[in-house]
Structures are given as structure tokens and as C-alpha cells.
Coordinates of C-alpha atoms in Angstrom, one line a residue:
M6 CA 34.4 8.9 -11.6
Q7 CA 34.7 12.5 -12.8
D8 CA 35.5 15.0 -10.0
S9 CA 32.3 16.9 -9.5
H10 CA 34.3 20.2 -9.4
K11 CA 35.2 19.7 -13.0
I12 CA 31.7 19.1 -14.4
K13 CA 30.0 21.9 -16.2
V14 CA 26.2 21.7 -16.6
L15 CA 23.9 24.0 -18.5
F16 CA 20.3 23.9 -17.3
I17 CA 17.6 24.4 -20.0
T18 CA 14.2 25.2 -18.8
T19 CA 10.9 26.8 -19.9
E20 CA 10.1 27.6 -16.3
W21 CA 12.1 30.1 -14.2
P22 CA 11.5 33.1 -12.0
T23 CA 10.7 36.3 -14.0
K24 CA 9.8 39.9 -13.1
E25 CA 6.1 39.0 -13.6
N26 CA 6.4 35.7 -11.7
P27 CA 9.2 36.1 -9.2
Y28 CA 8.2 33.0 -7.0
A29 CA 8.1 30.5 -9.8
V30 CA 9.7 27.0 -9.5
P31 CA 11.5 27.5 -6.2
F32 CA 12.4 23.8 -6.2
L33 CA 14.4 24.3 -9.4
V34 CA 16.1 27.4 -8.2
R35 CA 17.1 25.5 -5.0
Q36 CA 18.5 22.6 -7.0
V37 CA 20.8 24.9 -8.9
Q38 CA 22.0 26.4 -5.7
L39 CA 22.7 23.0 -4.1
L40 CA 24.5 21.8 -7.2
K41 CA 26.7 24.9 -7.1
E42 CA 27.4 24.4 -3.4
S43 CA 28.4 20.8 -4.2
G44 CA 31.0 21.9 -6.7
I45 CA 29.1 21.6 -10.0
N46 CA 29.5 24.5 -12.4
V47 CA 25.9 25.4 -13.4
Q48 CA 24.4 28.0 -15.6
V49 CA 20.7 28.4 -16.6
F50 CA 19.3 29.0 -20.0
H51 CA 15.6 30.0 -19.7
F52 CA 13.2 30.4 -22.6
R53 CA 9.4 30.6 -23.0
G54 CA 7.9 28.2 -25.5
K55 CA 4.4 29.6 -25.2
R56 CA 3.1 26.7 -27.3
N57 CA 4.7 28.2 -30.3
P58 CA 7.2 26.2 -32.4
I59 CA 8.9 29.3 -33.6
N60 CA 10.0 30.1 -30.0
Y61 CA 11.6 26.6 -29.7
L62 CA 13.5 27.2 -33.0
K63 CA 14.7 30.6 -31.7
A64 CA 15.8 29.0 -28.4
W65 CA 17.7 26.4 -30.4
W66 CA 19.6 29.3 -32.1
R67 CA 20.0 31.5 -29.0
I68 CA 21.4 28.9 -26.7
R69 CA 24.3 28.3 -29.1
Q70 CA 25.2 32.0 -28.9
I71 CA 26.0 32.0 -25.2
P72 CA 29.6 31.6 -24.2
Y73 CA 28.9 28.7 -21.7
W74 CA 27.5 26.6 -24.6
K75 CA 30.9 25.5 -25.7
E76 CA 32.1 24.9 -22.2
A77 CA 29.2 22.8 -20.9
D78 CA 29.8 19.0 -20.6
I79 CA 26.2 18.2 -19.9
L80 CA 22.9 19.8 -20.9
H81 CA 20.2 19.2 -18.2
A82 CA 16.7 20.0 -19.4
H83 CA 13.8 20.3 -17.0
W84 CA 10.5 19.3 -18.5
G85 CA 10.7 17.2 -21.7
Q86 CA 9.9 20.1 -24.1
S87 CA 12.8 22.1 -22.7
A88 CA 15.2 19.6 -24.3
F89 CA 14.4 20.7 -27.8
P90 CA 17.3 23.3 -28.0
A91 CA 19.7 20.5 -27.2
L92 CA 19.0 18.6 -30.4
F93 CA 22.1 17.9 -32.5
S94 CA 24.4 19.4 -29.9
G95 CA 26.7 16.4 -29.6
K96 CA 26.7 16.9 -25.8
K97 CA 25.4 14.6 -23.0
L98 CA 21.7 15.3 -22.4
V99 CA 19.8 14.7 -19.2
I100 CA 16.1 15.3 -19.0
T101 CA 14.1 15.6 -15.8
F102 CA 10.3 15.0 -16.3
H103 CA 8.1 16.8 -13.8
G104 CA 4.6 15.8 -14.9
S105 CA 2.9 18.3 -17.2
D106 CA 5.3 17.3 -19.9
L107 CA 4.0 13.8 -19.9
Y108 CA 0.4 14.4 -18.8
G109 CA -0.1 17.3 -21.2
I110 CA -2.3 20.4 -20.9
V111 CA -5.9 20.1 -19.9
N112 CA -8.8 22.6 -20.5
V113 CA -11.4 23.7 -18.0
H114 CA -13.3 20.5 -18.5
G115 CA -10.3 18.4 -17.6
K116 CA -9.7 17.2 -21.2
Q117 CA -6.3 17.2 -22.9
T118 CA -6.0 19.9 -25.5
F119 CA -4.4 19.6 -28.9
Q120 CA -1.4 21.5 -27.6
G121 CA -1.3 19.1 -24.7
R122 CA -1.0 16.1 -27.0
A123 CA 1.7 17.8 -29.0
L124 CA 3.6 18.5 -25.7
T125 CA 3.5 14.9 -24.6
L126 CA 4.6 13.7 -28.0
L127 CA 7.5 16.1 -28.1
S128 CA 8.5 15.2 -24.6
K129 CA 8.6 11.5 -25.4
C130 CA 10.5 12.1 -28.6
M131 CA 13.1 14.0 -26.6
A132 CA 13.3 11.2 -24.0
S133 CA 14.4 8.9 -26.8
Q134 CA 17.3 11.3 -27.6
A135 CA 18.5 11.7 -24.0
D136 CA 21.5 10.0 -22.5
Y137 CA 19.7 9.8 -19.2
C138 CA 16.2 10.4 -18.0
I139 CA 15.0 11.3 -14.5
T140 CA 11.4 11.2 -13.4
V141 CA 10.2 12.7 -10.1
S142 CA 7.8 9.8 -9.5
A143 CA 7.4 6.1 -10.4
R144 CA 4.2 6.9 -12.2
L145 CA 6.0 9.2 -14.6
K146 CA 8.7 6.5 -15.2
K147 CA 6.0 4.1 -16.2
M148 CA 4.5 6.7 -18.6
L149 CA 7.8 7.0 -20.4
G150 CA 7.8 3.3 -21.2
A151 CA 10.3 0.4 -21.0
R152 CA 12.2 1.6 -24.1
I153 CA 14.2 4.1 -22.1
N154 CA 17.3 2.4 -20.9
K155 CA 19.0 4.8 -18.6
I156 CA 16.4 6.2 -16.2
S157 CA 16.1 6.9 -12.5
I158 CA 13.4 8.1 -10.1
I159 CA 14.7 11.1 -8.2
P160 CA 12.1 13.1 -6.4
M161 CA 12.7 16.8 -5.9
G162 CA 13.9 17.0 -2.4
I163 CA 13.1 19.6 0.3
D164 CA 15.0 21.6 2.8
L165 CA 14.5 19.9 6.2
Q166 CA 16.1 22.9 7.9
K167 CA 13.2 25.0 6.6
F168 CA 10.3 22.6 6.6
H169 CA 9.8 21.3 10.1
P170 CA 7.2 21.6 12.9
M171 CA 6.8 25.0 14.4
E172 CA 4.4 26.5 17.0
K173 CA 1.0 26.9 15.4
N174 CA -0.1 30.0 17.3
D175 CA 3.1 31.8 16.5
C176 CA 2.7 31.1 12.8
R177 CA -0.9 32.2 12.9
E178 CA 0.1 35.5 14.5
K179 CA 2.6 36.1 11.8
L180 CA -0.1 35.6 9.2
N181 CA -2.8 37.4 11.1
L182 CA -5.0 34.3 11.2
T183 CA -7.7 33.7 13.8
R184 CA -6.6 31.2 16.5
G185 CA -9.9 29.4 16.9
T186 CA -10.5 28.8 13.3
R187 CA -9.3 25.6 11.5
F188 CA -7.8 26.1 8.1
V189 CA -7.7 23.8 5.1
L190 CA -4.8 24.9 2.9
F191 CA -5.0 24.9 -0.9
V192 CA -1.4 25.7 -2.0
S193 CA -1.6 26.4 -5.7
D194 CA -3.0 28.7 -8.4
P195 CA -6.8 28.3 -8.2
M196 CA -7.0 29.5 -11.9
R197 CA -5.1 26.4 -13.2
P198 CA -7.9 24.0 -14.4
E199 CA -5.9 20.8 -13.5
K200 CA -5.7 21.9 -9.9
R201 CA -9.6 21.7 -9.6
Y202 CA -10.0 24.4 -7.0
W203 CA -13.8 24.0 -7.3
M204 CA -13.6 20.6 -5.7
A205 CA -11.7 21.9 -2.7
Q206 CA -14.3 24.7 -2.3
T207 CA -17.2 22.2 -2.6
A208 CA -15.6 19.8 -0.1
V209 CA -15.1 22.4 2.5
T210 CA -18.5 23.9 2.0
Q211 CA -20.2 20.5 2.4
Y212 CA -18.0 19.6 5.4
R213 CA -19.2 22.8 7.1
E214 CA -22.8 21.9 6.4
R215 CA -22.3 18.5 8.1
H216 CA -20.4 20.0 11.0
P217 CA -21.9 23.4 11.6
E218 CA -20.3 23.4 15.1
E219 CA -16.8 23.7 13.5
D220 CA -15.3 26.9 12.2
L221 CA -13.5 25.6 9.1
Q222 CA -12.1 27.9 6.4
L223 CA -10.4 27.2 3.1
L224 CA -7.2 29.2 2.8
V225 CA -5.6 29.7 -0.7
V226 CA -1.9 30.1 -0.6
H227 CA -0.6 31.4 -3.9
G228 CA 1.9 34.1 -5.1
V229 CA 3.8 34.2 -1.8
E230 CA 7.5 33.9 -1.2
H231 CA 8.7 30.4 -0.7
D232 CA 10.2 31.3 2.7
Q233 CA 6.6 31.9 3.8
I234 CA 5.3 28.5 2.9
P235 CA 6.6 26.8 6.1
V236 CA 4.7 29.4 8.1
F237 CA 1.5 28.7 6.3
L238 CA 1.9 24.9 6.6
N239 CA 2.4 25.2 10.3
A240 CA -0.5 27.5 10.7
G241 CA -2.9 25.2 8.9
D242 CA -4.7 22.1 10.0
V243 CA -4.8 20.1 6.8
L244 CA -3.4 20.3 3.2
L245 CA -5.9 19.5 0.4
I246 CA -4.6 18.3 -3.1
T247 CA -7.4 18.0 -5.6
S248 CA -5.4 17.9 -8.9
S249 CA -6.4 15.9 -11.9
Y250 CA -2.7 15.0 -12.2
E251 CA 0.6 15.8 -10.6
G252 CA 4.2 14.7 -11.3
G253 CA 5.5 14.7 -7.8
P254 CA 3.9 17.5 -5.8
I255 CA 6.6 18.9 -3.5
I256 CA 4.0 20.6 -1.3
A257 CA 2.9 17.1 0.0
K258 CA 6.5 16.4 1.2
E259 CA 6.8 19.9 2.7
A260 CA 3.5 19.4 4.5
I261 CA 4.4 16.0 6.1
A262 CA 7.8 17.4 7.1
S263 CA 5.9 20.1 9.0
N264 CA 3.6 17.5 10.6
L265 CA 0.6 18.7 8.6
P266 CA -2.0 16.1 7.6
V267 CA -2.5 15.7 3.8
V268 CA -5.7 14.7 2.1
S269 CA -5.1 14.0 -1.6
F270 CA -6.3 12.3 -4.7
N271 CA -4.0 9.5 -5.8
V272 CA -1.8 11.6 -8.1
G273 CA 1.9 11.7 -8.8
D274 CA 3.9 10.1 -5.9
V275 CA 1.6 11.2 -3.1
E276 CA 0.8 7.6 -2.2
E277 CA 4.4 6.9 -1.5
W278 CA 4.7 9.6 1.1
I279 CA 1.4 9.5 2.9
K280 CA 0.0 5.9 2.7
D281 CA 1.5 4.8 6.0
L282 CA 1.0 8.1 7.9
D283 CA -1.9 8.1 10.4
G284 CA -3.9 11.3 10.0
C285 CA -3.3 11.5 6.2
Y286 CA -5.9 10.3 3.7
L287 CA -5.4 9.0 0.2
C288 CA -8.6 9.4 -1.9
E289 CA -8.8 6.4 -4.2
E290 CA -11.8 8.0 -5.9
A291 CA -11.6 11.6 -7.3
T292 CA -14.9 12.7 -5.7
V293 CA -16.0 15.4 -3.3
E294 CA -17.4 12.8 -1.0
S295 CA -14.0 11.2 -0.7
L296 CA -12.4 14.6 0.1
I297 CA -15.0 15.1 2.9
N298 CA -14.2 11.7 4.3
G299 CA -10.5 12.6 4.2
L300 CA -11.1 15.9 6.0
E301 CA -13.0 14.1 8.8
V302 CA -10.1 11.7 9.3
A303 CA -7.3 14.4 9.2
L304 CA -9.1 16.9 11.4
A305 CA -10.0 14.3 14.0
H306 CA -6.4 13.1 14.1
G307 CA -4.7 16.5 14.3
P308 CA -0.9 17.0 13.7
L309 CA 1.1 14.1 12.4
N310 CA 3.8 12.3 14.4
N311 CA 7.4 13.0 13.4
L312 CA 8.5 11.4 10.1
S313 CA 10.4 8.1 10.1
E314 CA 14.1 8.2 9.3
R315 CA 13.4 6.4 6.1
L316 CA 11.0 9.1 4.8
R317 CA 13.3 11.9 6.1
N318 CA 16.2 10.5 4.1
R319 CA 14.2 10.0 1.0
I320 CA 12.9 13.6 0.9
N321 CA 16.0 15.3 2.1
E322 CA 17.3 17.6 -0.7
I323 CA 20.9 16.8 0.2
N324 CA 20.4 13.1 -0.7
T325 CA 18.4 13.8 -3.9
T326 CA 21.1 16.3 -5.0
C327 CA 23.7 13.6 -4.5
E328 CA 21.7 11.3 -6.7
V329 CA 21.6 13.9 -9.5
I330 CA 25.4 14.4 -9.2
A331 CA 25.8 10.6 -9.5
V332 CA 24.0 10.7 -12.8
Y333 CA 26.4 13.4 -14.0
Q334 CA 29.4 11.5 -12.9
S335 CA 28.2 8.3 -14.6
L336 CA 27.8 10.1 -17.9
M337 CA 31.2 11.7 -17.7
S338 CA 32.8 8.3 -17.1
D339 CA 31.1 6.6 -20.0

């Protein structure tokens, strides 16, 4: 196989930290860092599509103007639509599908928009042009269909040195949270319609009505540095995931690594991580009543027991990075 120190990779992505959104896609930033530490030469080309075909055509032209374009052995696009600038490059193309590229864009009513349908069509077309496809969950792999030959499920891993159990009261002091209150965490942008924040609000409100003796609060975690996320997870009592769809929500893995119970709709790859964990609850029906049942189970159980070695190995970012490198090496040896 090709020595990893000689492989040159150009990441192409429509999502990357900006001045306006400095905490965007920390998992992708981390993957670039780990690949570099493993000896892969990586540079990043970031463009914003903004649902405008002209922006994709401009990106197709701009990427060919950067010096690293000629040097790169492999183009690795994150999200299917990001692969458009790689068309007719003659280079090896890898695409990682994260979820929104195959599920599309939904409106406030949960219905897919015209732009969303165009996005999924573009992503699937690009998959047919790729030399290798990666999906972050088995559900996304199924959505791509059997016609894709070279495809692997590689979840986005997490840093187990960062996400681990910590003393709850210490974490609450750092965040100025009341000790006696129990907190349900909603870790996402509440303005994104597919995250269905209103369901989390309703579930917590109705839970309090049924259990007036408990001081339960919903805590939204959004727009904070990624280094603060472990503190929030260890300060909370349960993580709530109410999305209409997910690719492979990293926050679920970060939570269970921190021994925080998860209550979630059956989206993305959540079932794989929490189905056998006492204290977690997988809602087979996307209803408020199911969320309330889950909150009762999780809050009665309390913190999770430590993860099994199997789960730890599967979510460890070191292992998932090695899997990505193996994909690169296989393409270089073809």
C-alpha cells in the first residue's frame, strides 16, 4: 500500500468555520487535524453553495486556481453537493455523506423543499461519479442504494480524552448552573426546523406538569466552543434528540462517552449506540408522549455505566481516522 506520508488530499466542503460561525463543524476540523498528525498531507477548499448553481460553477473554477490542486492525489468531498467542483478532474474522488445531503432540506412544516430535492439529486449523482463513498451511518448507506460499489460506513469518531465522565457539581459551577436543578440538554440550533426544538420544549413542559415535585429545566447549548461541550454534557442529566432526521449525530456518542443518558427519536445511527445501554431510551414513535416516557426512564436511572470496550473502540476517533486512511491507501494502490 501507498505510504500515508506521501498521500496528498484536498478536502472540499461547503461547511467550515468562518468569522460569522467560528464553531462550525468541529468534527471535520478535528478529522483534518488527525489526518495531518497521521502523516497525510491535507489542505481544505471551502466554498458556500447557498443553494445557487452559480456558486458551484465558480467553485469549480476557483479550486483549479489553487497551487495544491495539481499536487493533490485525492479529492475528499464532505457532503455530496461539495463534490461538484471535482467533476472532470481526473483525480481520485472520495465523498463522505453526512445526512442533510441525502435527506435534503426541510421547511418549518417538516416537508422537503424544492431545493432539498435538488440537493439529494445532486448528491446521488455525485456518488455515482466517486471512486469511493463513505457514509456516517448504515441508514445513509441504504439511501445511496446498491449501485454504489465501493462504499464503507465510517462514523465520525470522538476524542475519548476530551469526552469522558467528570464530576457533575464541578461542571455546574463552571457553568453557573444551580446544583439542585435537573437539566435536559438540547445541543443544537433551535432555529433549524429539522431539529424540532418545539417538541423538546413541549416534552419538558408536560413532564413538569406530571412531576411538579421535580425541578426540571431545558437547557439549550448552541454557539459555544467545542471545548465547552464536555462540561455541558457532564453538567446535564439527559440529552434530548428530537430531529426529524440525522446522519450520524456525533453529540449522541459524545454524551454516552460522558455517561449522560440519551433520549432520542430513531434517527441516523443513534440506535446502534444506545439500544443496549440501560438508562437510554430510543423513541420508536416521533411523539411528545414517547419523549416524556424516555425522560422518565433516563431521569430515574441516572448516569450511565461506563461504555463497553466494543463501543469505545467503535467511536474512538483514532480508529475511525485509520479507517479513512485505509480508504486513501486502497485508492492509491488501485
